[in-house]
CSV table of C-alpha atoms in Angstrom, one decimal:
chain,number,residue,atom,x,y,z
A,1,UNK,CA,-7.6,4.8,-10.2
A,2,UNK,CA,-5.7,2.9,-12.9
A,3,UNK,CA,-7.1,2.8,-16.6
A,4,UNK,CA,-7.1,0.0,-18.5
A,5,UNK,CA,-6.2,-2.7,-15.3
A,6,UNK,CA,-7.7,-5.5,-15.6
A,7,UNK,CA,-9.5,-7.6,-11.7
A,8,UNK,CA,-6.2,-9.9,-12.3
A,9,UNK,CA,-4.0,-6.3,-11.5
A,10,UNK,CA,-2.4,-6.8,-15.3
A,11,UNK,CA,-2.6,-4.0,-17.8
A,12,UNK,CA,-5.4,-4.8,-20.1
A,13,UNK,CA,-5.0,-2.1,-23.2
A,14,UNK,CA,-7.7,-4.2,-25.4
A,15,UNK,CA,-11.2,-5.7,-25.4
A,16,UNK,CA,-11.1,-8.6,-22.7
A,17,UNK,CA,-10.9,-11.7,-24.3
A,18,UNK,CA,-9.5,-15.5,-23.2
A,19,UNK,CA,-6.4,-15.3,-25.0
A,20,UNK,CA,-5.8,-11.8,-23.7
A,21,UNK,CA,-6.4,-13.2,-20.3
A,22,UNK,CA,-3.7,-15.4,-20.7
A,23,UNK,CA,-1.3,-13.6,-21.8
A,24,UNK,CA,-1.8,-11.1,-19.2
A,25,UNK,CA,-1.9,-13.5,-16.3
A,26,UNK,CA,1.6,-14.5,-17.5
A,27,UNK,CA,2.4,-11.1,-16.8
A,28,UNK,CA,4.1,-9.1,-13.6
A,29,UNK,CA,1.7,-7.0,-11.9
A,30,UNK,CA,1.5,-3.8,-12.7
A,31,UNK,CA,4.7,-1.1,-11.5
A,32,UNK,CA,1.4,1.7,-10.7
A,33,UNK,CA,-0.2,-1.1,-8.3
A,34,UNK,CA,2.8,-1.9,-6.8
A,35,UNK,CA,3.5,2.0,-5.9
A,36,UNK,CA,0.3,2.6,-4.8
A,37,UNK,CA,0.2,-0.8,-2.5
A,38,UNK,CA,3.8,0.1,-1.3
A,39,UNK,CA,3.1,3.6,-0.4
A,40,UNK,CA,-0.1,2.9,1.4
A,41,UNK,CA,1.9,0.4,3.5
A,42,UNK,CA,4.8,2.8,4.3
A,43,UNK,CA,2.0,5.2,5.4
A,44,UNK,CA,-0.4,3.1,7.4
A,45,UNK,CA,2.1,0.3,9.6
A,46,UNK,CA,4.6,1.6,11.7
A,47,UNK,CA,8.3,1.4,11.0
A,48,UNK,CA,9.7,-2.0,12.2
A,49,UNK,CA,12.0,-1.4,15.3
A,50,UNK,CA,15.0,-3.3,14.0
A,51,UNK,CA,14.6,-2.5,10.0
A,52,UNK,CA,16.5,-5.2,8.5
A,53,UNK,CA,18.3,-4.7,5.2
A,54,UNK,CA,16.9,-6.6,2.3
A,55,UNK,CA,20.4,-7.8,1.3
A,56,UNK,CA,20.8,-9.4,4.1
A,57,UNK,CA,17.2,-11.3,4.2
């Protein structure tokens, strides 16, 4: 679904290597992997009765 992401969930735009794989891993995650993982949730649990405002977690 996402070109060029690595098993680690880091964007890997070159040949797979040990340095590459540390650079990555130092890395966010990324931003398409977090939409997809964040939509799938809103879709599949149900809303929370009491939604609680992240500011005030």
């Amino acid at each position: 679904m996402i070109p060029d992401l690595s098993h680690i969930l880091r964007r890997q735009p070159g040949p797979p290597s040990l340095r590459a794989y540390r650079r990555e891993a130092r890395e966010p995650i990324d931003a398409r992997v977090e939409e997809l993982v964040t939509g799938w949730l809103a879709r599949t649990l149900p809303a929370p009765a009491n939604p609680v405002h992240p500011t005030k977690l």
